[in-house]
Amino acid sequence: MKQEALKYFTNINLIAFAFFLFLITFIGIVFWTLRRSAKSQYEELGRAPLREEANRGK
Amino acid sequence: MSKDTKSTYDDNIVKMFVYATMLWGTAAFLFGVIAALQMAIWQFNFDLEWLTFGRLRPLHTNAAIFAFAGNTIFAGIYYSTQRLTRIRMWSDTLSKIHFWGWQLIIVAAAITLPLGFSQGKEYAELEWPIDIAIAVIWVVFGVNFLMTLVKRREKHMYVALWFYIATFVTVAILHIFNSIVLPVSFLKSYPVYAGIQDALVQWWYGHNAVAFFLTTPFLGLMYYFIPKAVNRPVYSYRLSIIHFWALIFIYIWAGPHHLLNTALPDWLQTMGVVFSVMLWAPSWGGMINGLLTLRGSWHLLRTDPIVKFFVTAVTFYGMSTFEGPLLSIKSINSLAHYTDWIIGHVHAGALGWNGFMAFGLIYYLIPKLFDTKLYSRTLANAHFWLGTLGIIFYYSSMLAAGLTQGLMWRALDSNGQLVYPDFVETVTKIVPLYYIRIIGGTLYLVGFIIMIYNIIKTVKSSQGKVISVAIPEKAYFPNEKEGDGHRKLEGMAMTFTILATIAVVIGSVIELVPAMSMHKYVSMEKIVEPLTPLELAGRDIYIREGCYVCHSQMIRKMTSDVLRFGEPSTIEQSMYDHPFQWGSKRTGPDLARVGKKYPNMWHYEHMKNPRQVVQNSLMPNYSWLYKKDLDYYSLRKKLSALKRLGVPYTEQQVVNADVYAQSEADGVAESLVEAGVKVDIANKEILALIIYLQSLGQKGGD
């Protein structure tokens, strides 16, 4: 059954498609993260480990 | 102490994991030093079966990875997750189950591995009941962790948490899929994969165990604890996000670089190389990000032992991730593979990156958890220098040993013949370097013991006062009214987890599916005979004794390999091997075609005392094989299991397995008696091992 199912999973176009989907998603993430307008927002988020200390409760 | 546990962090669990780290670290490093001694001086195998190198080495690697590094990760994750989510761990009970379950698994490993219960796959040696326990405990950890994220009182999940999520998800996938076996008995099983499939799944697992057990969780720790230690935010938070996604997308593909120049189809090898080389960029991005976090605080590198450890660790991360892709380049790999260079490489990573991160973490956590000061900075500095020196000794000796041996293996004279045809000659040459490794390992261990002393003193100086740190009362939801919109956020941790899972799964599927349909690559014209019952019994002894940690069964497609060991190994030759035994290191010669090369008597003498037939051999004596009786009874079950997995045994062969094996054993024993063996060797295990070794390369498939 497993072997049978896998026999049909050798379509090279499918693999290529998955690869490019992967690549495009990744490039998308890079651009999204590096977009200029988000700079200050990310800087604020990057302070998370220190914030907890600053507002330390009693 | 506050009675209301909900308002304080659970730091007790952190302490427990730190103590466990120190306990198992000692064991792991001690086993390492003994193993290093054995490599230089074979007498250190003590002729004891449960201490012999083939069994000690899996114990050492498992202790280092899952016990030492594992407990480190958990200590760091429990500490930082609570603080990054502004909430106590979701369930104290699950935390405790996780802790004790994990320690119990380690104890089970420490008992079964020396006894020889092994699945014969590196870093996945543990037998199936322990594998199931690992999966269960891992899920307990995951549920507790993810529920804490879901209930968090901080809007944004800091990048360290992403790394932890990826760790949880990927390790679960890797462990479960690599551990699918068909049990034969309570402590014996065969992997469902065979030969090249098994090789590919194993190194998809093996490589990503490095990636998702020794890298991503430690990067999470780096992104949390370095900013804490220097009191500055990470250099670039955006870079850390890209670092994360790049690793998630790329790492999972790189496994085949462990199988370069082998029988693996070329396109898969090339894919492994390409993705490994691509890893250079994110790894170095991450390293630079970690180091530049110190901008403006570089003076701490001189004064603060914690920062020393962290910075050196990140530097080793950079060096190891530079060397890794380098070693993945096919031509470099052809020189380095199977040599001590690889051993040097992994120890630079394990001792430098993982070890030093762990030490920095412990020096940071213990004074915080006990609200006191570190007992002695001087001792911490001494630890740092002993450790660093230890790594330098270790790495440089192994690099030199690897290069020397690799070059000797491939050296050809003007007639195109091997300059060093005698394998053992290439080993004797590097033994002095093995002595240097012992020094390196010992220094590292001594440093570690100094740390334990320092920590014990620190804990004592707190005079047993119990502190509990209150959780900030205010949740942190910028741009939102408190309590408002919280529900909306609850789903996000899960969404994120699912996204990371998809990325990992797609990479895995594309890499592994072709292997599952490997019938396309297996030529049906080449007839391969499965092992006879006694040969199979011998193979199980080969696996039990961990022969694969020093002997490969894969002749690469390189002139020097072919001249030394014979024609390159084919995919077909290992097509019925559950598990595959291609190996990853050649302390001794390749055995893929050792069958019929020597008479039975040679093997008989050799296993008893290798030095009788190979002068200067480093191999341990296997005296117990001459005393233990063969277990014929289990063979029917074993053949039947393998038949179910697709090995073409007939019903007749399965039913008569024990009878047939007995007659085979009698045949081998007879040949040995004829050759002059005086003692009674009827039904002894050595007979099976001899017939198995004689079958290697003799089963067709060329």
mmCIF file of N, CA, C and O in Angstrom, chain B residues 103-158:
data_model
loop_
_atom_site.group_PDB
_atom_site.id
_atom_site.type_symbol
_atom_site.label_atom_id
_atom_site.label_comp_id
_atom_site.label_asym_id
_atom_site.label_seq_id
_atom_site.Cartn_x
_atom_site.Cartn_y
_atom_site.Cartn_z
ATOM 1 N N GLN B 103 14.760 11.784 33.138
ATOM 2 C CA GLN B 103 15.886 11.187 33.876
ATOM 3 C C GLN B 103 15.779 9.657 33.846
ATOM 4 O O GLN B 103 16.779 8.950 33.730
ATOM 5 N N LEU B 104 14.538 9.173 33.920
ATOM 6 C CA LEU B 104 14.327 7.728 33.887
ATOM 7 C C LEU B 104 14.769 7.151 32.534
ATOM 8 O O LEU B 104 15.376 6.083 32.466
ATOM 9 N N ILE B 105 14.482 7.882 31.477
ATOM 10 C CA ILE B 105 14.900 7.455 30.135
ATOM 11 C C ILE B 105 16.429 7.375 30.079
ATOM 12 O O ILE B 105 16.996 6.427 29.536
ATOM 13 N N ILE B 106 17.076 8.371 30.679
ATOM 14 C CA ILE B 106 18.541 8.380 30.671
ATOM 15 C C ILE B 106 19.070 7.163 31.430
ATOM 16 O O ILE B 106 20.008 6.494 30.975
ATOM 17 N N VAL B 107 18.448 6.871 32.569
ATOM 18 C CA VAL B 107 18.886 5.705 33.330
ATOM 19 C C VAL B 107 18.681 4.431 32.501
ATOM 20 O O VAL B 107 19.556 3.567 32.435
ATOM 21 N N ALA B 108 17.522 4.353 31.842
ATOM 22 C CA ALA B 108 17.254 3.179 30.997
ATOM 23 C C ALA B 108 18.319 3.048 29.909
ATOM 24 O O ALA B 108 18.803 1.949 29.615
ATOM 25 N N ALA B 109 18.702 4.183 29.330
ATOM 26 C CA ALA B 109 19.744 4.163 28.298
ATOM 27 C C ALA B 109 21.067 3.708 28.889
ATOM 28 O O ALA B 109 21.793 2.901 28.297
ATOM 29 N N ALA B 110 21.356 4.217 30.092
ATOM 30 C CA ALA B 110 22.639 3.898 30.727
ATOM 31 C C ALA B 110 22.720 2.419 31.101
ATOM 32 O O ALA B 110 23.809 1.873 31.259
ATOM 33 N N ILE B 111 21.570 1.781 31.234
ATOM 34 C CA ILE B 111 21.588 0.343 31.530
ATOM 35 C C ILE B 111 21.614 -0.477 30.236
ATOM 36 O O ILE B 111 22.401 -1.402 30.088
ATOM 37 N N THR B 112 20.733 -0.118 29.285
ATOM 38 C CA THR B 112 20.593 -0.987 28.106
ATOM 39 C C THR B 112 21.770 -0.873 27.140
ATOM 40 O O THR B 112 22.168 -1.876 26.549
ATOM 41 N N LEU B 113 22.331 0.323 26.984
ATOM 42 C CA LEU B 113 23.412 0.458 25.993
ATOM 43 C C LEU B 113 24.643 -0.380 26.355
ATOM 44 O O LEU B 113 25.155 -1.110 25.500
ATOM 45 N N PRO B 114 25.134 -0.322 27.609
ATOM 46 C CA PRO B 114 26.285 -1.180 27.933
ATOM 47 C C PRO B 114 25.951 -2.669 27.812
ATOM 48 O O PRO B 114 26.837 -3.475 27.541
ATOM 49 N N LEU B 115 24.679 -3.007 27.985
ATOM 50 C CA LEU B 115 24.311 -4.414 27.855
ATOM 51 C C LEU B 115 24.196 -4.851 26.393
ATOM 52 O O LEU B 115 23.955 -6.015 26.104
ATOM 53 N N GLY B 116 24.322 -3.902 25.494
ATOM 54 C CA GLY B 116 24.341 -4.254 24.080
ATOM 55 C C GLY B 116 22.988 -4.216 23.394
ATOM 56 O O GLY B 116 22.853 -4.675 22.264
ATOM 57 N N PHE B 117 21.979 -3.654 24.047
ATOM 58 C CA PHE B 117 20.692 -3.501 23.369
ATOM 59 C C PHE B 117 20.760 -2.255 22.508
ATOM 60 O O PHE B 117 20.793 -1.140 23.023
ATOM 61 N N SER B 118 20.790 -2.454 21.218
ATOM 62 C CA SER B 118 21.021 -1.322 20.331
ATOM 63 C C SER B 118 20.318 -1.543 19.008
ATOM 64 O O SER B 118 20.269 -2.655 18.494
ATOM 65 N N GLN B 119 19.762 -0.460 18.467
ATOM 66 C CA GLN B 119 19.158 -0.555 17.134
ATOM 67 C C GLN B 119 20.195 -0.367 16.038
ATOM 68 O O GLN B 119 19.866 -0.441 14.853
ATOM 69 N N GLY B 120 21.416 -0.086 16.441
ATOM 70 C CA GLY B 120 22.486 -0.017 15.449
ATOM 71 C C GLY B 120 22.452 1.200 14.554
ATOM 72 O O GLY B 120 22.999 1.188 13.468
ATOM 73 N N LYS B 121 21.788 2.276 15.013
ATOM 74 C CA LYS B 121 21.777 3.522 14.238
ATOM 75 C C LYS B 121 22.278 4.639 15.139
ATOM 76 O O LYS B 121 21.784 4.820 16.244
ATOM 77 N N GLU B 122 23.225 5.410 14.638
ATOM 78 C CA GLU B 122 23.892 6.394 15.488
ATOM 79 C C GLU B 122 22.921 7.429 16.065
ATOM 80 O O GLU B 122 22.085 7.971 15.350
ATOM 81 N N TYR B 123 23.071 7.696 17.337
ATOM 82 C CA TYR B 123 22.242 8.645 18.104
ATOM 83 C C TYR B 123 20.788 8.194 18.166
ATOM 84 O O TYR B 123 19.919 8.926 18.622
ATOM 85 N N ALA B 124 20.522 6.995 17.649
ATOM 86 C CA ALA B 124 19.165 6.438 17.731
ATOM 87 C C ALA B 124 19.298 4.982 18.139
ATOM 88 O O ALA B 124 18.550 4.127 17.680
ATOM 89 N N GLU B 125 20.254 4.703 19.002
ATOM 90 C CA GLU B 125 20.538 3.321 19.368
ATOM 91 C C GLU B 125 19.474 2.720 20.275
ATOM 92 O O GLU B 125 19.288 1.507 20.297
ATOM 93 N N LEU B 126 18.785 3.561 21.030
ATOM 94 C CA LEU B 126 17.897 3.049 22.071
ATOM 95 C C LEU B 126 16.778 2.187 21.496
ATOM 96 O O LEU B 126 16.208 2.510 20.455
ATOM 97 N N GLU B 127 16.464 1.114 22.208
ATOM 98 C CA GLU B 127 15.466 0.173 21.702
ATOM 99 C C GLU B 127 14.047 0.726 21.841
ATOM 100 O O GLU B 127 13.809 1.706 22.535
ATOM 101 N N TRP B 128 13.119 0.047 21.208
ATOM 102 C CA TRP B 128 11.790 0.623 20.985
ATOM 103 C C TRP B 128 11.006 0.996 22.237
ATOM 104 O O TRP B 128 10.321 2.026 22.221
ATOM 105 N N PRO B 129 11.078 0.239 23.359
ATOM 106 C CA PRO B 129 10.278 0.705 24.504
ATOM 107 C C PRO B 129 10.777 2.065 25.012
ATOM 108 O O PRO B 129 9.973 2.921 25.397
ATOM 109 N N ILE B 130 12.101 2.258 24.965
ATOM 110 C CA ILE B 130 12.650 3.546 25.413
ATOM 111 C C ILE B 130 12.283 4.638 24.407
ATOM 112 O O ILE B 130 11.971 5.764 24.781
ATOM 113 N N ASP B 131 12.288 4.270 23.129
ATOM 114 C CA ASP B 131 11.890 5.234 22.095
ATOM 115 C C ASP B 131 10.464 5.726 22.331
ATOM 116 O O ASP B 131 10.162 6.910 22.167
ATOM 117 N N ILE B 132 9.594 4.802 22.713
ATOM 118 C CA ILE B 132 8.200 5.192 22.971
ATOM 119 C C ILE B 132 8.148 6.121 24.179
ATOM 120 O O ILE B 132 7.468 7.154 24.156
ATOM 121 N N ALA B 133 8.920 5.767 25.214
ATOM 122 C CA ALA B 133 8.951 6.627 26.403
ATOM 123 C C ALA B 133 9.439 8.033 26.040
ATOM 124 O O ALA B 133 8.888 9.033 26.510
ATOM 125 N N ILE B 134 10.455 8.095 25.183
ATOM 126 C CA ILE B 134 10.971 9.412 24.765
ATOM 127 C C ILE B 134 9.867 10.213 24.089
ATOM 128 O O ILE B 134 9.651 11.391 24.387
ATOM 129 N N ALA B 135 9.136 9.548 23.189
ATOM 130 C CA ALA B 135 8.067 10.246 22.465
ATOM 131 C C ALA B 135 7.017 10.772 23.448
ATOM 132 O O ALA B 135 6.575 11.923 23.338
ATOM 133 N N VAL B 136 6.640 9.940 24.413
ATOM 134 C CA VAL B 136 5.602 10.346 25.366
ATOM 135 C C VAL B 136 6.068 11.541 26.201
ATOM 136 O O VAL B 136 5.358 12.551 26.333
ATOM 137 N N ILE B 137 7.285 11.433 26.740
ATOM 138 C CA ILE B 137 7.792 12.510 27.595
ATOM 139 C C ILE B 137 7.992 13.792 26.790
ATOM 140 O O ILE B 137 7.732 14.897 27.262
ATOM 141 N N TRP B 138 8.410 13.616 25.558
ATOM 142 C CA TRP B 138 8.605 14.788 24.695
ATOM 143 C C TRP B 138 7.277 15.505 24.467
ATOM 144 O O TRP B 138 7.202 16.735 24.467
ATOM 145 N N VAL B 139 6.222 14.728 24.296
ATOM 146 C CA VAL B 139 4.906 15.329 24.093
ATOM 147 C C VAL B 139 4.428 16.009 25.382
ATOM 148 O O VAL B 139 3.841 17.093 25.333
ATOM 149 N N VAL B 140 4.718 15.397 26.517
ATOM 150 C CA VAL B 140 4.380 16.020 27.806
ATOM 151 C C VAL B 140 5.032 17.403 27.889
ATOM 152 O O VAL B 140 4.388 18.403 28.211
ATOM 153 N N PHE B 141 6.312 17.439 27.557
ATOM 154 C CA PHE B 141 7.043 18.713 27.540
ATOM 155 C C PHE B 141 6.370 19.688 26.571
ATOM 156 O O PHE B 141 6.114 20.846 26.897
ATOM 157 N N GLY B 142 6.057 19.185 25.376
ATOM 158 C CA GLY B 142 5.490 20.039 24.330
ATOM 159 C C GLY B 142 4.149 20.620 24.739
ATOM 160 O O GLY B 142 3.889 21.816 24.545
ATOM 161 N N VAL B 143 3.299 19.791 25.321
ATOM 162 C CA VAL B 143 1.968 20.263 25.722
ATOM 163 C C VAL B 143 2.112 21.357 26.777
ATOM 164 O O VAL B 143 1.503 22.426 26.672
ATOM 165 N N ASN B 144 2.942 21.093 27.753
ATOM 166 C CA ASN B 144 3.158 22.064 28.830
ATOM 167 C C ASN B 144 3.689 23.382 28.265
ATOM 168 O O ASN B 144 3.218 24.472 28.610
ATOM 169 N N PHE B 145 4.644 23.268 27.367
ATOM 170 C CA PHE B 145 5.289 24.444 26.781
ATOM 171 C C PHE B 145 4.299 25.226 25.904
ATOM 172 O O PHE B 145 4.147 26.439 26.044
ATOM 173 N N LEU B 146 3.615 24.508 25.027
ATOM 174 C CA LEU B 146 2.708 25.201 24.112
ATOM 175 C C LEU B 146 1.532 25.817 24.861
ATOM 176 O O LEU B 146 1.084 26.920 24.526
ATOM 177 N N MET B 147 1.031 25.127 25.889
ATOM 178 C CA MET B 147 -0.075 25.692 26.657
ATOM 179 C C MET B 147 0.369 26.957 27.395
ATOM 180 O O MET B 147 -0.415 27.887 27.566
ATOM 181 N N THR B 148 1.626 26.965 27.820
ATOM 182 C CA THR B 148 2.152 28.183 28.453
ATOM 183 C C THR B 148 2.149 29.330 27.442
ATOM 184 O O THR B 148 1.800 30.463 27.772
ATOM 185 N N LEU B 149 2.498 29.001 26.205
ATOM 186 C CA LEU B 149 2.491 30.037 25.171
ATOM 187 C C LEU B 149 1.070 30.525 24.911
ATOM 188 O O LEU B 149 0.823 31.724 24.737
ATOM 189 N N VAL B 150 0.154 29.586 24.869
ATOM 190 C CA VAL B 150 -1.232 29.951 24.591
ATOM 191 C C VAL B 150 -1.763 30.880 25.683
ATOM 192 O O VAL B 150 -2.450 31.857 25.411
ATOM 193 N N LYS B 151 -1.410 30.603 26.918
ATOM 194 C CA LYS B 151 -1.930 31.384 28.046
ATOM 195 C C LYS B 151 -1.087 32.619 28.340
ATOM 196 O O LYS B 151 -1.287 33.288 29.349
ATOM 197 N N ARG B 152 -0.121 32.913 27.506
ATOM 198 C CA ARG B 152 0.866 33.940 27.853
ATOM 199 C C ARG B 152 0.229 35.316 28.045
ATOM 200 O O ARG B 152 -0.824 35.606 27.481
ATOM 201 N N ARG B 153 0.948 36.130 28.821
ATOM 202 C CA ARG B 153 0.464 37.479 29.126
ATOM 203 C C ARG B 153 1.366 38.522 28.488
ATOM 204 O O ARG B 153 1.560 39.617 29.021
ATOM 205 N N GLU B 154 1.921 38.170 27.370
ATOM 206 C CA GLU B 154 2.790 39.085 26.620
ATOM 207 C C GLU B 154 2.382 38.894 25.170
ATOM 208 O O GLU B 154 2.338 37.756 24.685
ATOM 209 N N LYS B 155 2.082 39.989 24.502
ATOM 210 C CA LYS B 155 1.513 39.819 23.177
ATOM 211 C C LYS B 155 2.469 39.097 22.218
ATOM 212 O O LYS B 155 2.129 38.087 21.631
ATOM 213 N N HIS B 156 3.651 39.642 22.101
ATOM 214 C CA HIS B 156 4.566 39.110 21.100
ATOM 215 C C HIS B 156 5.336 37.909 21.646
ATOM 216 O O HIS B 156 5.781 37.905 22.777
ATOM 217 N N MET B 157 5.478 36.911 20.812
ATOM 218 C CA MET B 157 6.350 35.799 21.192
ATOM 219 C C MET B 157 7.754 36.138 20.733
ATOM 220 O O MET B 157 8.018 36.257 19.533
ATOM 221 N N TYR B 158 8.639 36.296 21.687
ATOM 222 C CA TYR B 158 10.031 36.634 21.386
ATOM 223 C C TYR B 158 10.676 35.496 20.582
ATOM 224 O O TYR B 158 10.307 34.323 20.725
#
